[in-house]
Every structure is written in C-alpha cells, then in structure tokens.
mmCIF file of C-alpha atoms in Angstrom:
data_model
loop_
_atom_site.group_PDB
_atom_site.id
_atom_site.type_symbol
_atom_site.label_atom_id
_atom_site.label_comp_id
_atom_site.label_asym_id
_atom_site.label_seq_id
_atom_site.Cartn_x
_atom_site.Cartn_y
_atom_site.Cartn_z
ATOM 1 C CA MET A 233 0.000 0.000 0.000
ATOM 2 C CA ILE A 234 1.097 3.499 -0.769
ATOM 3 C CA LYS A 235 0.295 4.496 2.814
ATOM 4 C CA ASN A 236 3.455 2.673 3.943
ATOM 5 C CA ILE A 237 5.382 5.491 2.307
ATOM 6 C CA PHE A 238 3.698 7.945 4.678
ATOM 7 C CA GLY A 239 4.789 5.785 7.604
ATOM 8 C CA ILE A 240 8.384 5.502 6.386
ATOM 9 C CA ALA A 241 8.683 9.228 5.724
ATOM 10 C CA GLY A 242 6.964 9.905 9.050
ATOM 11 C CA THR A 243 9.629 8.023 11.020
ATOM 12 C CA ALA A 244 12.280 10.012 9.163
ATOM 13 C CA LEU A 245 10.564 13.350 9.916
ATOM 14 C CA ASN A 246 10.415 12.356 13.574
ATOM 15 C CA ALA A 247 14.116 11.414 13.653
ATOM 16 C CA GLN A 248 15.144 14.667 11.981
ATOM 17 C CA VAL A 249 13.071 16.694 14.467
ATOM 18 C CA ILE A 250 14.891 14.967 17.338
ATOM 19 C CA ARG A 251 18.166 15.855 15.626
ATOM 20 C CA MET A 252 17.079 19.509 15.370
ATOM 21 C CA ASN A 253 16.036 19.467 19.043
ATOM 22 C CA THR A 254 19.437 18.201 20.176
ATOM 23 C CA THR A 255 21.091 20.870 18.049
ATOM 24 C CA ALA A 256 18.907 23.555 19.633
ATOM 25 C CA SER A 257 19.770 22.211 23.073
ATOM 26 C CA ASN A 258 23.483 22.255 22.220
ATOM 27 C CA LEU A 259 23.325 25.855 20.996
ATOM 28 C CA ALA A 260 21.353 26.926 24.070
ATOM 29 C CA ASN A 261 23.995 25.369 26.328
ATOM 30 C CA ALA A 262 26.995 26.674 24.386
ATOM 31 C CA GLY A 263 27.790 29.127 27.194
ATOM 32 C CA THR A 264 27.043 26.821 30.122
ATOM 33 C CA VAL A 265 29.685 26.945 32.875
ATOM 34 C CA SER A 266 30.475 24.136 35.344
ATOM 35 C CA PRO A 267 32.817 23.882 38.360
ATOM 36 C CA THR A 268 34.066 20.372 37.463
ATOM 37 C CA GLU A 269 35.112 18.699 34.235
ATOM 38 C CA ALA A 270 32.633 15.842 34.695
ATOM 39 C CA GLU A 271 29.694 18.222 35.032
ATOM 40 C CA ALA A 272 30.578 20.293 31.953
ATOM 41 C CA TYR A 273 27.960 20.257 29.186
ATOM 42 C CA ARG A 274 28.885 18.073 26.237
ATOM 43 C CA ALA A 275 27.237 18.420 22.822
ATOM 44 C CA LYS A 276 24.553 15.769 22.223
ATOM 45 C CA ARG A 277 24.405 13.788 18.978
ATOM 46 C CA PRO A 278 21.574 11.435 17.975
ATOM 47 C CA VAL A 279 22.598 8.120 16.351
ATOM 48 C CA PHE A 280 20.143 6.877 13.721
ATOM 49 C CA LYS A 281 19.317 3.256 13.084
ATOM 50 C CA ALA A 282 17.336 1.647 10.249
ATOM 51 C CA LEU A 283 13.991 0.333 11.450
ATOM 52 C CA VAL A 284 13.047 -3.307 10.900
ATOM 53 C CA GLU A 285 9.450 -4.171 11.619
ATOM 54 C CA GLN A 286 9.629 -6.990 14.133
ATOM 55 C CA ALA A 287 6.634 -8.764 12.616
ATOM 56 C CA ASP A 288 8.202 -8.694 9.161
ATOM 57 C CA VAL A 289 11.680 -9.921 10.033
ATOM 58 C CA ASN A 290 10.858 -13.354 8.615
ATOM 59 C CA ARG A 291 9.984 -11.849 5.254
ATOM 60 C CA GLY A 292 13.639 -11.063 4.717
ATOM 61 C CA PHE A 293 15.447 -7.836 4.246
ATOM 62 C CA ASP A 294 12.906 -6.247 1.921
ATOM 63 C CA ALA A 295 10.758 -5.513 4.964
ATOM 64 C CA LEU A 296 13.197 -2.820 6.034
ATOM 65 C CA GLY A 297 11.413 0.488 6.429
ATOM 66 C CA GLY A 298 11.921 3.741 8.261
ATOM 67 C CA VAL A 299 14.441 5.042 10.728
ATOM 68 C CA LYS A 300 14.638 5.613 14.471
ATOM 69 C CA VAL A 301 16.959 7.308 16.929
ATOM 70 C CA LYS A 302 18.928 4.480 18.532
ATOM 71 C CA GLU A 303 20.625 6.568 21.190
ATOM 72 C CA ILE A 304 21.889 10.060 21.936
ATOM 73 C CA VAL A 305 25.616 10.185 22.608
ATOM 74 C CA ASP A 306 27.869 12.911 24.004
ATOM 75 C CA ASP A 307 30.390 14.536 21.715
ATOM 76 C CA SER A 308 33.873 13.305 22.664
ATOM 77 C CA ALA A 309 35.617 16.644 22.032
ATOM 78 C CA PRO A 310 37.464 17.959 25.140
ATOM 79 C CA VAL A 311 35.771 20.623 27.264
ATOM 80 C CA ARG A 312 37.504 23.962 27.636
ATOM 81 C CA LYS A 313 39.130 24.824 30.974
ATOM 82 C CA VAL A 314 39.353 28.566 31.615
ATOM 83 C CA HIS A 315 40.912 30.507 34.501
ATOM 84 C CA ASP A 316 38.231 32.886 35.796
ATOM 85 C CA PRO A 317 38.497 33.339 39.606
ATOM 86 C CA GLY A 318 35.736 35.950 39.637
ATOM 87 C CA ASN A 319 33.121 33.471 38.386
ATOM 88 C CA PRO A 320 30.807 32.147 41.132
ATOM 89 C CA GLU A 321 31.078 28.666 39.571
ATOM 90 C CA ALA A 322 34.913 28.641 39.747
ATOM 91 C CA ASP A 323 36.634 25.819 41.686
ATOM 92 C CA LYS A 324 39.169 26.444 44.475
ATOM 93 C CA ASP A 325 41.964 27.070 41.967
ATOM 94 C CA GLY A 326 39.816 29.585 40.066
ATOM 95 C CA PHE A 327 39.070 27.392 37.018
ATOM 96 C CA ILE A 328 35.738 26.950 35.273
ATOM 97 C CA PHE A 329 34.789 24.388 32.646
ATOM 98 C CA LEU A 330 32.985 25.525 29.511
ATOM 99 C CA SER A 331 30.948 23.267 27.231
ATOM 100 C CA ASN A 332 32.529 21.580 24.196
ATOM 101 C CA VAL A 333 29.811 22.914 21.854
ATOM 102 C CA ASN A 334 31.133 24.212 18.547
ATOM 103 C CA GLU A 335 28.589 26.688 17.185
ATOM 104 C CA VAL A 336 29.714 26.262 13.573
ATOM 105 C CA THR A 337 29.283 22.486 13.757
ATOM 106 C CA GLU A 338 25.843 22.940 15.278
ATOM 107 C CA MET A 339 24.749 25.304 12.515
ATOM 108 C CA VAL A 340 25.894 22.807 9.879
ATOM 109 C CA GLU A 341 24.058 20.039 11.718
ATOM 110 C CA MET A 342 20.910 22.169 11.879
ATOM 111 C CA MET A 343 21.010 22.861 8.130
ATOM 112 C CA ALA A 344 21.640 19.212 7.294
ATOM 113 C CA ALA A 345 18.700 18.165 9.469
ATOM 114 C CA SER A 346 16.363 20.685 7.877
ATOM 115 C CA ARG A 347 17.382 19.618 4.366
ATOM 116 C CA SER A 348 16.758 15.974 5.214
ATOM 117 C CA TYR A 349 13.396 16.983 6.662
ATOM 118 C CA GLN A 350 12.491 18.761 3.416
ATOM 119 C CA ASN A 351 13.474 15.722 1.364
ATOM 120 C CA ASN A 352 11.062 13.570 3.332
ATOM 121 C CA VAL A 353 8.276 16.138 3.031
ATOM 122 C CA GLU A 354 8.829 15.945 -0.736
ATOM 123 C CA VAL A 355 8.441 12.159 -0.584
ATOM 124 C CA VAL A 356 5.122 12.553 1.233
ATOM 125 C CA THR A 357 3.866 15.149 -1.265
ATOM 126 C CA THR A 358 4.574 12.909 -4.261
ATOM 127 C CA ALA A 359 3.053 9.867 -2.569
ATOM 128 C CA ARG A 360 -0.085 11.823 -1.698
ATOM 129 C CA GLN A 361 -0.534 13.000 -5.290
ATOM 130 C CA LEU A 362 -0.157 9.441 -6.576
ATOM 131 C CA MET A 363 -2.625 8.155 -4.004
ATOM 132 C CA MET A 364 -5.166 10.761 -5.130
ATOM 133 C CA ARG A 365 -4.664 9.791 -8.764
ATOM 134 C CA THR A 366 -5.088 6.129 -7.863
ATOM 135 C CA LEU A 367 -8.382 6.922 -6.171
ATOM 136 C CA ASP A 368 -9.550 8.714 -9.318
ATOM 137 C CA ILE A 369 -9.071 5.597 -11.421
ATOM 138 C CA THR A 370 -12.776 4.737 -11.356
ATOM 139 C CA LYS A 371 -13.613 8.063 -12.956
ATOM 140 C CA ALA A 372 -11.672 7.169 -16.101
ATOM 141 C CA MET B 24 -16.811 -13.280 -20.814
ATOM 142 C CA LYS B 25 -13.165 -13.028 -21.691
ATOM 143 C CA LEU B 26 -13.219 -9.248 -21.421
ATOM 144 C CA LEU B 27 -14.021 -9.328 -17.733
ATOM 145 C CA ASP B 28 -11.987 -12.403 -16.729
ATOM 146 C CA ASN B 29 -8.774 -10.486 -16.262
ATOM 147 C CA PRO B 30 -9.634 -6.903 -17.118
ATOM 148 C CA PHE B 31 -6.394 -5.336 -15.903
ATOM 149 C CA GLY B 32 -3.858 -7.886 -17.166
ATOM 150 C CA ILE B 33 -0.307 -7.443 -15.971
ATOM 151 C CA HIS B 34 -0.874 -3.853 -14.848
ATOM 152 C CA GLU B 35 -2.577 -4.844 -11.621
ATOM 153 C CA GLN B 36 0.545 -6.642 -10.337
ATOM 154 C CA ALA B 37 2.828 -4.073 -11.960
ATOM 155 C CA LEU B 38 1.171 -1.348 -9.900
ATOM 156 C CA SER B 39 1.962 -3.157 -6.656
ATOM 157 C CA VAL B 40 5.576 -3.806 -7.714
ATOM 158 C CA LYS B 41 6.011 -0.129 -8.593
ATOM 159 C CA ASN B 42 4.474 0.838 -5.282
ATOM 160 C CA ARG B 43 6.951 -1.466 -3.520
ATOM 161 C CA ARG B 44 9.809 0.239 -5.350
ATOM 162 C CA MET B 45 8.606 3.657 -4.219
ATOM 163 C CA GLU B 46 8.417 2.360 -0.646
ATOM 164 C CA MET B 47 11.961 1.077 -0.860
ATOM 165 C CA ILE B 48 13.328 4.366 -2.196
ATOM 166 C CA ALA B 49 11.349 6.269 0.452
ATOM 167 C CA GLY B 50 13.144 4.021 2.978
ATOM 168 C CA ASN B 51 16.486 4.989 1.448
ATOM 169 C CA ILE B 52 15.673 8.687 1.724
ATOM 170 C CA ALA B 53 14.495 8.182 5.310
ATOM 171 C CA ASN B 54 17.828 6.553 6.145
ATOM 172 C CA ALA B 55 20.001 9.149 4.408
ATOM 173 C CA ASP B 56 21.771 9.874 7.727
ATOM 174 C CA THR B 57 21.867 6.358 9.197
ATOM 175 C CA PRO B 58 25.392 4.959 9.685
ATOM 176 C CA HIS B 59 26.135 1.697 7.820
ATOM 177 C CA PHE B 60 22.805 1.804 5.939
ATOM 178 C CA LYS B 61 23.037 0.345 2.422
ATOM 179 C CA ALA B 62 20.699 1.834 -0.185
ATOM 180 C CA ARG B 63 18.539 -0.753 -1.955
ATOM 181 C CA ASP B 64 16.352 -0.847 -5.026
ATOM 182 C CA LEU B 65 14.023 -3.219 -6.851
ATOM 183 C CA ASP B 66 14.986 -4.730 -10.192
ATOM 184 C CA PHE B 67 11.770 -4.908 -12.235
ATOM 185 C CA LYS B 68 13.376 -7.250 -14.796
ATOM 186 C CA LYS B 69 14.306 -9.794 -12.117
ATOM 187 C CA ILE B 70 10.788 -9.749 -10.659
ATOM 188 C CA LEU B 71 9.257 -10.219 -14.119
ATOM 189 C CA ALA B 72 11.680 -13.080 -14.856
ATOM 190 C CA ALA B 73 10.734 -14.765 -11.576
ATOM 191 C CA GLU B 74 7.044 -14.601 -12.558
ATOM 192 C CA ASN B 75 7.785 -16.339 -15.878
ATOM 193 C CA PRO B 76 9.824 -19.379 -14.783
ATOM 194 C CA SER B 77 13.225 -20.015 -16.315
ATOM 195 C CA PRO B 78 13.542 -21.641 -19.753
ATOM 196 C CA MET B 79 15.705 -24.375 -18.189
ATOM 197 C CA ALA B 80 13.081 -27.102 -18.477
ATOM 198 C CA ALA B 81 13.990 -30.718 -17.672
ATOM 199 C CA THR B 82 13.376 -32.211 -21.127
ATOM 200 C CA ASN B 83 15.306 -35.429 -20.440
ATOM 201 C CA THR B 84 15.041 -37.807 -17.509
ATOM 202 C CA ARG B 85 18.741 -37.317 -16.851
ATOM 203 C CA HIS B 86 18.383 -33.569 -16.548
ATOM 204 C CA PHE B 87 18.576 -32.080 -13.100
ATOM 205 C CA GLU B 88 15.745 -29.872 -11.945
ATOM 206 C CA ALA B 89 16.738 -26.215 -12.170
ATOM 207 C CA GLY B 90 16.958 -24.757 -8.680
ATOM 208 C CA GLU B 91 15.158 -21.725 -7.348
ATOM 209 C CA MET B 92 15.560 -18.525 -9.257
ATOM 210 C CA GLU B 93 18.333 -16.467 -7.837
ATOM 211 C CA ASN B 94 16.937 -13.471 -5.908
ATOM 212 C CA PRO B 95 13.235 -13.791 -6.882
ATOM 213 C CA GLY B 96 12.354 -10.749 -4.743
ATOM 214 C CA GLY B 97 14.398 -8.576 -7.096
ATOM 215 C CA VAL B 98 15.990 -6.576 -4.264
ATOM 216 C CA VAL B 99 19.404 -5.229 -5.233
ATOM 217 C CA TYR B 100 21.895 -3.014 -3.465
ATOM 218 C CA ARG B 101 22.724 0.309 -5.019
ATOM 219 C CA VAL B 102 26.369 0.785 -6.076
ATOM 220 C CA PRO B 103 27.307 4.252 -4.767
ATOM 221 C CA TYR B 104 29.352 6.784 -6.695
ATOM 222 C CA ASN B 105 31.021 7.976 -3.500
ATOM 223 C CA ALA B 106 30.417 6.002 -0.311
ATOM 224 C CA ALA B 107 30.346 8.026 2.903
ATOM 225 C CA VAL B 108 32.923 7.381 5.648
ATOM 226 C CA ASP B 109 30.191 6.127 8.008
ATOM 227 C CA GLY B 110 29.378 3.260 5.631
ATOM 228 C CA ASN B 111 26.134 4.830 4.370
ATOM 229 C CA THR B 112 25.584 4.387 0.626
ATOM 230 C CA VAL B 113 22.528 6.660 0.246
ATOM 231 C CA GLU B 114 23.243 9.500 -2.167
ATOM 232 C CA ILE B 115 20.317 11.830 -1.747
ATOM 233 C CA SER B 116 20.440 13.308 -5.252
ATOM 234 C CA VAL B 117 20.443 9.828 -6.798
ATOM 235 C CA GLU B 118 17.584 8.729 -4.560
ATOM 236 C CA GLN B 119 15.528 11.808 -5.439
ATOM 237 C CA ALA B 120 16.021 11.132 -9.133
ATOM 238 C CA LYS B 121 15.072 7.472 -8.675
ATOM 239 C CA TYR B 122 12.042 8.412 -6.600
ATOM 240 C CA GLY B 123 10.877 10.713 -9.385
ATOM 241 C CA GLU B 124 11.458 7.941 -11.904
ATOM 242 C CA ALA B 125 9.517 5.462 -9.771
ATOM 243 C CA ALA B 126 6.648 7.934 -9.402
ATOM 244 C CA ALA B 127 6.546 8.412 -13.189
ATOM 245 C CA ASP B 128 6.541 4.621 -13.697
ATOM 246 C CA TYR B 129 3.703 4.312 -11.223
ATOM 247 C CA GLN B 130 1.736 6.969 -13.107
ATOM 248 C CA ALA B 131 2.372 5.197 -16.410
ATOM 249 C CA THR B 132 0.867 2.000 -15.013
ATOM 250 C CA LEU B 133 -2.024 4.023 -13.635
ATOM 251 C CA ARG B 134 -2.611 5.466 -17.104
ATOM 252 C CA PHE B 135 -2.747 1.930 -18.581
ATOM 253 C CA LEU B 136 -5.255 0.907 -15.927
ATOM 254 C CA GLU B 137 -7.362 3.995 -16.582
ATOM 255 C CA SER B 138 -7.494 3.221 -20.277
ATOM 256 C CA ARG B 139 -8.598 -0.354 -19.499
ATOM 257 C CA VAL B 140 -11.362 0.941 -17.257
ATOM 258 C CA SER B 141 -12.587 3.457 -19.818
ATOM 259 C CA GLY B 142 -12.313 0.844 -22.579
ATOM 260 C CA ILE B 143 -14.483 -1.634 -20.709
ATOM 261 C CA ARG B 144 -16.954 1.077 -19.819
ATOM 262 C CA LYS B 145 -17.209 2.053 -23.468
ATOM 263 C CA ALA B 146 -17.716 -1.586 -24.492
ATOM 264 C CA LEU B 147 -20.431 -2.121 -21.906
ATOM 265 C CA LYS B 148 -22.284 0.990 -22.971
ATOM 266 C CA GLY B 149 -22.143 -0.152 -26.571
ATOM 267 C CA GLU B 150 -21.556 3.323 -27.883
#
C-alpha cells in the first residue's frame, strides 16, 4: 500500500526533528559553565538506526522500512578549561569548565537536518498526489 | 466473458511492484543519515523473470531440476558513486532522481489501468 510510504517518511521526519532538538539544546547550552570537568555540558548527537518491523523480520530484508533514533551520545571533544576566579562557579583554583559545543558544527548540523526533513516532506507530497490519482481511477 | 476475466492484465501486479519500489526508495531517503545503511532498489526485470519461470526445463530424464531462481524478490543493493565514511551508501540526489522515476513509472501504469477501465466502460455501454 502506498500508505506505507507515509509511515516511512513519518519516522524520518520524527528522527530529523529529534536531531534539530538536540542541536537547539546544544546551541542553548553553548555558554554553560560548570565547576568540574565531569559536570561540563557536552554536545549531544543522535545516532540513527534503520527500522526493521519486528513482525516482518521473517519476510527477509525487503521488509526494512523507516528510521529511528537508537541513542543520543555525548560529543567526545574535550571541554575547555578557563581561569576565571571571579566566576561564582569557579573551583578552588579559580578554574571553570565551559561546554565543548562548537557553534559552527551545530549550525551545519541544523542545516543538514532541515534539508533531510524537506526531502522527506517531498516524498510525502509525491506519494499523496499518486494516491489521489489512484483513487480517481474509477472516474476514467 | 473473456473481457471481464482479467480486465487489468499485468498492470494490476505491476502497480503493486512499482508501489513497492517507491516504498523502498522512500526508505532509502528516510535513512540518508543512518550509519552503515546500504541503499537498496528493486529490479523490475528480475521480478518479471521470476514470474515467468526459467527456460531451463527438464526435457530429459537425466536432466537435473533447475533450482530456485536467484533473488526472486528482485531486491538489489545500489552501487554508490562515492560512499560516505560512516558506511552509508545513500546519495540523496540519486535517490531523489530514482524516486521521481519510480513515481513516473507508477503513473504510467495508472494510465494503462485507466485506459482499461474506460475501454471496458465504453464496451459495456455499446456506444
């Protein structure tokens, strides 16, 4: 059925929205300050995984459909340690720990997510038009 | 009545195969950012060949039976122009082009079906 296409594209739209949300969260926390290295904010990255319908696993690999967010991992880039004794969050040596968010990377990520989102909207639009034409077949 | 026995011929099944292809390409586009995902496609020729069994008939008692058709589902992996470092082989521009092609194929089959419907209607009316 053509409606499966709506489902597949729907999972992708959902995954891309989660990606945009993590990016927004990263940008919002770009200036977050912490007193310890462990507490410092680290950029979040969603990891996508192809979705296999559990009921259709026996049908073989052609049952593969949409996508889901498998997990959200922390960026492994080092956090910045800055000497700022006047900061209320500074530790006893006067150091604070900034987040490891790179604004440029986040902007690129945001654009990539929105482009992928648009691609899937396009898929839905085409599928909807074809579905409408299929319904009109009896009028021929 | 022969006219109404199988009014849509091959186009009925062709429509579902073309729909399956669109689904598969939609899946590729959905997984454009999934690590290790391999883009797949349907090979219409292979599916058609599987419907019409192979010409390897056992015409002699000493002939072996020909085995199952290789890959009757017709699912093939796309060969990428430039694979990504994360193992993903979806190239979004290629997939968009293929999706457009699949949609056009689907519409062509729809057109054939429409002409069958209008043909039968005309015949029944006797105009």
